[in-house]
XYZ file of C-alpha atoms in Angstrom:
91
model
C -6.835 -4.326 0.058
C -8.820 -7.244 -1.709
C -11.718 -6.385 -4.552
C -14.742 -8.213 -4.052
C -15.501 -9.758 -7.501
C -18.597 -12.078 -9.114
C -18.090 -15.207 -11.679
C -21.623 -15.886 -13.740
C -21.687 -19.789 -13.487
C -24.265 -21.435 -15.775
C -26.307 -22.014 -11.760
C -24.538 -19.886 -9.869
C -22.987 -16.789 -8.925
C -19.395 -17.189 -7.271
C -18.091 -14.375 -5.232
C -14.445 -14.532 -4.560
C -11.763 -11.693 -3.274
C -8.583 -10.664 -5.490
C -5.394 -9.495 -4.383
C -3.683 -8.565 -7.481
C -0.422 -7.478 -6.761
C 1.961 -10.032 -7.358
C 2.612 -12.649 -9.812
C 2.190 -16.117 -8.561
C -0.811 -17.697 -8.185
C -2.294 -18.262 -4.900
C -5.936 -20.086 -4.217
C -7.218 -19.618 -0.387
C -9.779 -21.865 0.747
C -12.283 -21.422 3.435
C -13.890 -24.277 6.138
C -17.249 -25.285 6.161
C -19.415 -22.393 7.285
C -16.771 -19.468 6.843
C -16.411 -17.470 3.901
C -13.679 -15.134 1.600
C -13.255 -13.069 4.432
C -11.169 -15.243 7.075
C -8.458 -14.632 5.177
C -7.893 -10.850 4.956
C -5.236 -10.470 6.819
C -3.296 -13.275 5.142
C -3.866 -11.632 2.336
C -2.963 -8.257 2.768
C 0.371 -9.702 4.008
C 1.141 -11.929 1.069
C -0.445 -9.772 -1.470
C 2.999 -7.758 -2.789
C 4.347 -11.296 -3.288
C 1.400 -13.521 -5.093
C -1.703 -13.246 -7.003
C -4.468 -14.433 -4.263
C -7.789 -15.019 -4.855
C -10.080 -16.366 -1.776
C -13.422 -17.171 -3.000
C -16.814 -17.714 -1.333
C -17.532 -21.290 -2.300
C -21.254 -21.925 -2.896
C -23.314 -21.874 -0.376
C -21.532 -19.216 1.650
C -20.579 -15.815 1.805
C -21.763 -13.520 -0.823
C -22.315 -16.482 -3.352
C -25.233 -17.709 -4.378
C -27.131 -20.787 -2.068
C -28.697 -23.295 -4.138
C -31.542 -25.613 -2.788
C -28.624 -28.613 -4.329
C -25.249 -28.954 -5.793
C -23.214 -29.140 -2.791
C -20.941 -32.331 -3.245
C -17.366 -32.246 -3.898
C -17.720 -32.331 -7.919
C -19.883 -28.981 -7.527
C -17.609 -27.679 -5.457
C -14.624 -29.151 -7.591
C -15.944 -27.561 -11.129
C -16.358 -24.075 -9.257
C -12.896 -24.039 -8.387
C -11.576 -24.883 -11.804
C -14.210 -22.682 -13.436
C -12.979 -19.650 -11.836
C -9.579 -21.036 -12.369
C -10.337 -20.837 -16.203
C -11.912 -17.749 -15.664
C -8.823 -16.420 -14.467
C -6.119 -17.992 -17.022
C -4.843 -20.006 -14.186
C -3.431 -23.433 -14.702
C -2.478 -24.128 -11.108
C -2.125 -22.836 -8.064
């Protein structure tokens, strides 16, 4: 079972879901107009064998939705921001 969690970006909020059962890294993204949630079932099935987290990228889900910042570099520094965030050098 995933925990819903929040990164504090400098102009937004990033929601994102964490399996945190196994070791190995594991980033799940979402299409346009979907959110964290499409992959729950993945999850739970690959959880005992990676680390997953499946975030809501701006815009959707439970993350914040800013009038702007929607290109690929926004999207780009979230990703590695909460890849910081999370000690994570890949995935």
């Amino acid at each position: 079972m995933p925990i819903r969690q929040t990164l504090d970006l400098p102009d937004i909020q990033l929601s994102y879901l964490e399996w945190n059962q196994g070791q190995t890294p594991l980033l799940l993204l979402h299409g346009l107009a979907d959110h964290s949630l499409v992959w729950s079932s993945l999850g739970d099935y690959l959880a005992p064998k990676y680390h997953i987290i499946a975030p809501d990228l701006r815009g959707h889900g439970e993350s914040s939705k800013p009038d702007q910042g929607y290109t690929f570099d926004d999207h780009i520094a979230d990703l590695e921001a909460l890849m910081d965030h999370l000690g994570w050098s890949s995935a």
